[in-house]
Coordinates of C-alpha atoms in Angstrom, one line a residue:
X127 CA -0.2 -0.1 0.2
X128 CA 1.5 3.2 -1.2
X129 CA 2.2 6.0 1.4
X130 CA -0.9 8.3 1.5
X131 CA -3.3 6.1 -0.1
X132 CA -5.3 4.8 2.8
X133 CA -5.7 8.3 3.6
X134 CA -7.0 9.0 -0.4
X135 CA -9.4 6.0 0.1
X136 CA -11.3 6.9 3.4
X137 CA -11.7 10.5 2.2
X138 CA -12.9 9.2 -0.7
X139 CA -15.0 7.1 0.5
X140 CA -16.8 10.0 2.9
X141 CA -17.7 11.2 -0.1
X142 CA -19.7 8.1 -1.5
X143 CA -21.2 7.6 1.9
X144 CA -22.5 11.3 1.8
X145 CA -23.6 11.0 -1.8
X146 CA -25.4 7.6 -0.6
X147 CA -26.8 9.2 2.3
X148 CA -28.6 12.0 0.6
X149 CA -30.0 9.7 -1.6
X150 CA -31.3 7.2 1.3
X151 CA -32.6 10.0 3.4
X152 CA -34.6 11.8 0.5
X153 CA -36.4 8.3 -0.8
X154 CA -37.1 7.4 3.1
X155 CA -38.2 10.9 4.5
X156 CA -40.5 12.0 1.5
X157 CA -41.8 7.9 1.5
X158 CA -45.1 9.1 4.0
X159 CA -45.8 11.9 1.2
X160 CA -44.5 10.9 -2.2
X161 CA -45.3 7.8 -4.3
X162 CA -42.9 8.3 -7.3
X163 CA -39.4 9.7 -7.0
X164 CA -37.3 10.2 -10.5
X165 CA -34.2 8.5 -11.2
X166 CA -32.3 11.2 -13.1
X167 CA -33.1 13.9 -9.9
X168 CA -31.7 11.2 -7.8
X169 CA -28.6 10.4 -9.7
X170 CA -27.8 14.1 -9.8
X171 CA -28.0 14.8 -5.7
X172 CA -26.0 11.5 -5.6
X173 CA -23.7 12.7 -7.7
X174 CA -23.2 16.3 -6.7
X175 CA -23.0 15.6 -3.2
X176 CA -20.0 13.1 -3.5
X177 CA -18.1 15.3 -6.0
X178 CA -19.1 18.5 -3.6
X179 CA -17.5 16.2 -0.4
X180 CA -14.6 14.9 -2.8
X181 CA -13.3 19.0 -3.9
X182 CA -12.8 19.5 0.2
X183 CA -9.4 17.4 0.8
X184 CA -6.5 16.9 -1.1
X185 CA -7.0 20.1 -3.7
X186 CA -3.8 19.4 -4.9
X187 CA -4.8 16.1 -6.1
X188 CA -6.8 15.0 -9.2
X189 CA -10.0 13.3 -7.8
X190 CA -13.4 12.3 -9.7
X191 CA -16.3 10.0 -9.7
X192 CA -14.7 6.5 -10.8
X193 CA -18.4 4.9 -11.6
X194 CA -21.1 7.4 -11.7
X195 CA -24.2 7.1 -9.9
X196 CA -27.1 4.4 -11.0
X197 CA -29.8 2.4 -10.2
X198 CA -31.5 -1.3 -9.7
X199 CA -34.9 -1.5 -9.1
X200 CA -36.9 -4.3 -8.8
X201 CA -35.9 -7.1 -10.9
X202 CA -32.6 -5.2 -12.2
X203 CA -29.3 -4.8 -10.0
X204 CA -27.9 -1.9 -11.9
X205 CA -26.9 0.6 -14.2
X206 CA -30.0 2.4 -14.9
X207 CA -28.5 6.3 -15.3
X208 CA -30.7 8.2 -17.4
X209 CA -28.9 11.2 -19.4
X210 CA -30.6 14.1 -19.3
X211 CA -31.6 13.8 -23.1
X212 CA -33.0 10.5 -22.5
X213 CA -36.4 9.4 -21.0
X214 CA -36.5 9.3 -16.8
X215 CA -37.3 6.3 -15.1
X216 CA -39.3 6.7 -11.4
X217 CA -39.1 4.8 -8.5
X218 CA -42.1 3.8 -7.0
X219 CA -43.3 3.5 -3.5
X220 CA -42.5 0.0 -2.6
X221 CA -40.0 -0.6 -4.8
X222 CA -36.6 -2.4 -4.2
X223 CA -33.8 0.3 -5.1
X224 CA -30.2 -0.6 -5.4
X225 CA -27.9 2.7 -5.5
X226 CA -24.2 2.3 -6.5
X227 CA -21.4 5.3 -6.9
X228 CA -17.3 4.6 -7.2
X229 CA -14.9 7.5 -6.2
X230 CA -11.6 8.1 -6.7
X231 CA -8.4 10.5 -4.8
X232 CA -5.3 10.5 -6.9
X233 CA -6.5 7.3 -8.5
X234 CA -7.2 5.2 -5.4
X235 CA -11.1 4.0 -5.8
X236 CA -13.8 3.3 -3.2
X237 CA -16.9 1.7 -4.5
X238 CA -20.0 0.8 -3.1
X239 CA -24.1 0.3 -3.3
X240 CA -26.6 0.1 -0.6
X241 CA -30.4 -1.1 -1.2
X242 CA -33.5 -0.6 0.8
X243 CA -37.4 -0.9 0.0
X244 CA -38.8 2.5 -0.8
X245 CA -41.6 2.9 2.5
X246 CA -41.4 -0.6 3.5
X247 CA -44.5 -1.5 5.4
X248 CA -46.8 -4.8 5.9
X249 CA -48.0 -4.8 2.3
X250 CA -44.0 -4.9 1.2
X251 CA -43.3 -8.2 -1.2
X252 CA -41.8 -11.1 0.7
X253 CA -39.7 -11.6 -1.9
X254 CA -38.2 -8.4 -1.9
X255 CA -37.2 -8.2 2.0
X256 CA -36.1 -11.8 1.3
X257 CA -33.4 -10.7 -1.2
X258 CA -32.7 -7.7 1.2
X259 CA -31.6 -10.1 4.1
X260 CA -29.7 -12.1 1.9
X261 CA -27.7 -9.8 0.9
X262 CA -27.5 -8.0 4.4
X263 CA -26.5 -11.7 6.1
X264 CA -24.1 -11.7 3.2
X265 CA -22.2 -8.6 3.7
X266 CA -21.8 -9.1 7.5
X267 CA -20.3 -12.7 7.0
X268 CA -18.0 -11.4 4.5
X269 CA -16.4 -8.6 6.7
X270 CA -15.9 -11.2 9.7
X271 CA -14.2 -13.7 7.1
X272 CA -11.9 -11.2 5.1
X273 CA -9.1 -11.2 7.2
X274 CA -4.8 -12.1 6.4
X275 CA -4.0 -15.9 5.3
X276 CA -7.6 -16.4 4.4
X277 CA -8.4 -18.3 1.1
X278 CA -10.3 -16.3 -1.6
X279 CA -12.7 -18.9 -2.4
X280 CA -13.5 -19.3 1.5
X281 CA -14.7 -15.6 1.2
X282 CA -16.7 -16.5 -2.0
X283 CA -18.3 -19.6 0.0
X284 CA -19.4 -17.6 2.8
X285 CA -21.2 -14.8 0.7
X286 CA -22.9 -18.0 -1.6
X287 CA -23.7 -19.6 1.9
X288 CA -25.2 -16.6 3.6
X289 CA -27.5 -15.9 0.0
X290 CA -28.5 -18.9 -0.3
X291 CA -29.6 -19.2 3.6
X292 CA -32.4 -17.3 2.2
X293 CA -33.4 -19.4 -0.5
X294 CA -31.8 -16.7 -3.2
X295 CA -29.5 -17.2 -5.7
X296 CA -26.1 -15.7 -5.9
X297 CA -25.7 -13.5 -9.5
X298 CA -22.0 -13.7 -10.2
X299 CA -22.2 -11.1 -12.6
X300 CA -21.1 -8.7 -10.5
X301 CA -17.8 -10.3 -8.5
X302 CA -15.9 -9.1 -4.9
X303 CA -12.3 -8.4 -5.9
X304 CA -8.9 -6.7 -4.9
X305 CA -9.0 -3.2 -5.5
X306 CA -5.7 -1.8 -7.2
X307 CA -4.8 2.1 -8.2
X308 CA -6.5 3.7 -11.4
X309 CA -8.7 0.9 -12.0
X310 CA -12.2 -0.6 -10.3
X311 CA -12.1 -3.9 -11.9
X312 CA -8.9 -5.2 -12.9
X313 CA -7.9 -6.9 -9.5
X314 CA -7.8 -10.7 -9.1
X315 CA -11.5 -11.6 -8.7
X316 CA -13.4 -13.9 -6.1
X317 CA -16.3 -15.9 -7.3
X318 CA -19.3 -16.4 -5.3
X319 CA -21.5 -19.1 -7.2
X320 CA -19.6 -22.5 -6.9
X321 CA -22.7 -24.2 -9.9
X322 CA -20.9 -22.2 -12.6
X323 CA -18.4 -24.5 -13.2
X324 CA -17.4 -23.8 -17.4
X325 CA -13.4 -23.1 -17.5
X326 CA -14.8 -19.3 -18.8
X327 CA -16.2 -19.1 -15.4
X328 CA -13.8 -20.0 -13.2
X329 CA -11.2 -17.6 -10.6
X330 CA -7.8 -18.6 -9.8
X331 CA -7.7 -19.0 -5.7
X332 CA -5.4 -16.3 -4.0
X333 CA -4.9 -15.3 -0.4
X334 CA -6.5 -12.3 1.4
X335 CA -3.3 -10.6 2.0
X336 CA -2.7 -7.2 4.9
X337 CA -2.0 -4.0 3.5
X338 CA -4.6 -4.6 0.4
X339 CA -8.1 -3.2 -0.8
X340 CA -10.7 -5.1 -1.5
X341 CA -14.7 -4.4 -2.8
X342 CA -17.1 -7.0 -1.4
X343 CA -20.0 -7.4 -3.8
X344 CA -23.0 -9.1 -2.4
X345 CA -25.7 -9.7 -5.4
X346 CA -28.8 -11.7 -4.9
X347 CA -31.8 -12.6 -7.1
X348 CA -35.2 -14.0 -6.0
X349 CA -34.9 -16.1 -9.1
X350 CA -32.4 -18.3 -11.2
X351 CA -30.0 -15.2 -11.4
X352 CA -29.7 -15.5 -15.1
X353 CA -29.8 -11.4 -16.2
X354 CA -30.0 -10.6 -19.6
X355 CA -30.2 -7.2 -21.4
X356 CA -33.4 -5.3 -21.1
X357 CA -34.8 -3.1 -24.0
X358 CA -33.1 0.5 -22.2
X359 CA -29.9 0.9 -23.8
X360 CA -26.5 1.6 -21.5
X361 CA -26.0 4.9 -20.4
X362 CA -22.7 4.2 -18.6
X363 CA -19.1 3.5 -20.9
X364 CA -16.2 3.0 -20.3
X365 CA -13.0 3.7 -22.8
X366 CA -11.4 0.4 -24.2
X367 CA -7.7 0.3 -23.8
X368 CA -7.0 -0.8 -27.3
X369 CA -8.3 2.7 -29.6
X370 CA -6.1 1.8 -33.1
X371 CA -9.1 2.5 -35.1
X372 CA -9.1 6.1 -36.8
X373 CA -12.0 8.2 -36.1
X374 CA -13.2 10.0 -39.2
X375 CA -14.9 13.1 -36.9
X376 CA -12.9 15.7 -35.3
X377 CA -15.5 15.5 -32.4
X378 CA -15.0 12.1 -32.0
X379 CA -11.3 12.5 -31.7
X380 CA -12.2 15.8 -29.5
X381 CA -14.0 13.4 -27.0
X382 CA -11.7 10.6 -26.9
X383 CA -8.7 12.2 -26.2
X384 CA -10.4 13.8 -23.6
X385 CA -11.3 10.5 -22.1
X386 CA -7.9 9.6 -22.1
X387 CA -6.8 12.4 -20.2
X388 CA -9.6 13.1 -17.9
X389 CA -10.8 9.4 -16.9
X390 CA -8.8 7.4 -17.9
X391 CA -9.9 3.7 -16.9
X392 CA -12.8 5.2 -14.9
X393 CA -16.4 5.1 -15.9
X394 CA -18.8 7.7 -17.0
X395 CA -21.8 9.1 -19.0
X396 CA -22.7 11.5 -21.5
X397 CA -23.7 14.2 -18.2
X398 CA -20.1 13.8 -16.7
X399 CA -18.2 14.5 -19.6
X400 CA -20.3 16.9 -19.8
X401 CA -19.7 18.4 -16.7
X402 CA -15.7 17.5 -16.6
X403 CA -15.8 19.2 -20.0
X404 CA -17.5 22.8 -18.8
X405 CA -15.1 25.1 -19.4
X406 CA -13.5 23.2 -23.1
X407 CA -14.5 25.2 -25.8
X408 CA -14.2 22.5 -28.5
X409 CA -16.1 20.2 -26.4
X410 CA -19.5 21.1 -26.4
X411 CA -22.8 19.2 -25.8
X412 CA -23.7 18.3 -29.5
X413 CA -20.2 17.9 -30.1
X414 CA -19.7 15.5 -27.4
X415 CA -23.1 13.2 -28.6
X416 CA -21.8 13.4 -32.1
X417 CA -18.5 12.3 -31.0
X418 CA -20.2 9.3 -28.5
X419 CA -21.9 7.9 -31.5
X420 CA -19.2 7.9 -33.4
X421 CA -17.4 5.8 -30.5
X422 CA -20.2 3.7 -30.3
X423 CA -20.5 2.4 -33.5
X424 CA -16.5 1.4 -33.8
X425 CA -16.9 -0.3 -30.5
X426 CA -14.0 1.7 -28.8
X427 CA -16.0 1.8 -25.6
X428 CA -17.6 -0.9 -23.2
X429 CA -21.1 -0.4 -22.5
X430 CA -22.7 -0.9 -19.3
X431 CA -26.3 -2.0 -20.4
X432 CA -29.5 -2.4 -17.6
X433 CA -29.2 -6.2 -16.5
X434 CA -33.0 -7.9 -15.5
X435 CA -33.8 -11.0 -14.4
X436 CA -37.3 -12.4 -14.8
X437 CA -40.4 -9.5 -13.9
X438 CA -41.5 -11.2 -11.1
X439 CA -38.1 -11.7 -9.2
X440 CA -36.5 -9.4 -7.0
X441 CA -32.5 -8.6 -6.9
X442 CA -30.3 -6.8 -4.0
X443 CA -27.4 -5.4 -4.3
X444 CA -25.1 -4.7 -1.1
X445 CA -21.2 -3.5 -2.1
X446 CA -18.5 -2.1 0.5
X447 CA -15.0 -1.1 0.1
X448 CA -12.2 -2.6 2.9
X449 CA -8.9 -1.9 3.5
X450 CA -7.3 -5.3 5.1
X451 CA -4.7 -4.1 7.6
X452 CA -2.2 -5.9 9.7
X453 CA -4.0 -5.9 13.2
X454 CA -7.7 -4.2 12.1
X455 CA -9.8 -4.4 9.5
X456 CA -11.1 -0.5 8.0
X457 CA -14.2 0.0 6.3
X458 CA -13.7 2.9 3.7
X459 CA -17.4 2.7 2.7
X460 CA -20.2 2.2 4.8
X461 CA -22.2 -1.4 5.7
X462 CA -26.0 0.1 7.1
X463 CA -27.6 -2.3 9.7
X464 CA -30.5 -3.5 7.8
X465 CA -33.9 -2.8 9.5
X466 CA -36.6 -5.5 8.6
X467 CA -40.0 -5.4 10.9
X468 CA -41.1 -8.8 12.4
X469 CA -43.2 -10.5 10.2
X470 CA -40.7 -10.5 7.3
X471 CA -37.3 -11.8 9.6
X472 CA -35.9 -14.9 8.0
X473 CA -34.9 -17.2 10.8
X474 CA -31.4 -19.0 9.5
X475 CA -30.8 -22.7 11.0
X476 CA -27.3 -22.9 10.1
X477 CA -25.5 -22.8 13.0
X478 CA -21.7 -22.7 11.0
X479 CA -23.4 -19.2 10.0
X480 CA -24.8 -17.9 13.0
X481 CA -20.9 -19.0 14.5
X482 CA -19.6 -16.7 12.1
X483 CA -21.8 -14.0 12.9
X484 CA -20.7 -14.0 16.4
X485 CA -17.1 -13.5 15.9
X486 CA -16.2 -9.8 16.8
X487 CA -15.5 -7.1 13.9
X488 CA -12.0 -6.1 13.4
X489 CA -13.1 -2.5 12.5
X490 CA -12.0 -0.2 15.3
X491 CA -8.4 0.3 16.8
X492 CA -8.1 -0.8 20.3
X493 CA -8.1 1.9 23.2
X494 CA -6.9 3.3 26.0
X495 CA -3.2 1.9 26.7
X496 CA -2.9 0.4 23.3
X497 CA -3.8 3.3 21.4
X498 CA -0.5 4.7 21.0
X499 CA 0.8 1.2 20.1
X500 CA -1.5 0.4 17.1
X501 CA -0.9 3.7 15.6
X502 CA 3.2 2.8 15.7
X503 CA 2.9 -0.6 14.1
X504 CA 0.4 1.0 11.7
X505 CA 2.3 4.2 10.0
X506 CA 5.7 2.3 8.7
X507 CA 2.7 0.4 6.4
X508 CA 1.4 3.5 4.7
X509 CA 5.3 4.1 3.9
X510 CA 5.4 0.6 1.7

């Protein structure tokens, strides 16, 4: 872990948490007076809140969104992020909603996703509460299992068992992984679905090590976990590393150059390009949209299309980022405690999982006379 990296990620995590807090608070506080919410407005709220906080610290370092705010609703786990000139999507009272965003400071990324049921009450679908409880349990189990020396296969197995304890299916499209600088998705992966045994689905086992950062994905479906691209087009993109194709339009070349310099390996949408390029007179809204069309036509972008389970199923997603240190585990983004009414709570019968839940969380420094000793032992790690 490089010098100063932990401080950057803690600051980025704080910004991400504030952005997610703003959305969750708005949905929760207005659920008694409203029945519909605009996803576009909520995405803008989360992005703007996160960026405002990011800009308060490390003013000399480059920072921004590593993945713009996107939503999952009911049978869709992610990637709904309506552009300003495209049709909006609405969230309705009673929907199971997932909100994900990632940010970076100096290339050190954190990612988080929270799920909630808007206006949870006695009329809420039992399927949505079951999926929500499954991801919550999986997250709590993973947090207690992610310790130095542990096998990545064991961490994945624990996530899978937590999800299946509620009769849900683990979706392996979203995988936990080691976080590396300047990238959210290039690190070694942790597989959480033992049923997928195709060679193309296999990942190499590795050992959880101290001084590494992990993003943990817990995604549960009440269906069979067979996600398919729906009718909504991709609204979030990432630049492909290979860009050898010649582009006909000057606007396309300008946009591609801007993406290489400003976003590198981070994801973006058209609105985030327009926000970042507001001071560049060569990148107008019309030229950005024109350039994006040619980049997509030439397959120079990775496209994140919304994925869907069967329409009568529910998908819940919880994501958090965590730094594993020699003597403690540091949560970089929050894992909220789940509040479910008694009538929806499902009893867990797997005693081995219950035993893991009883393990202490290694997320706080020892207090009193051990505090100074802890600081002394962790400081050299930041200089490695």
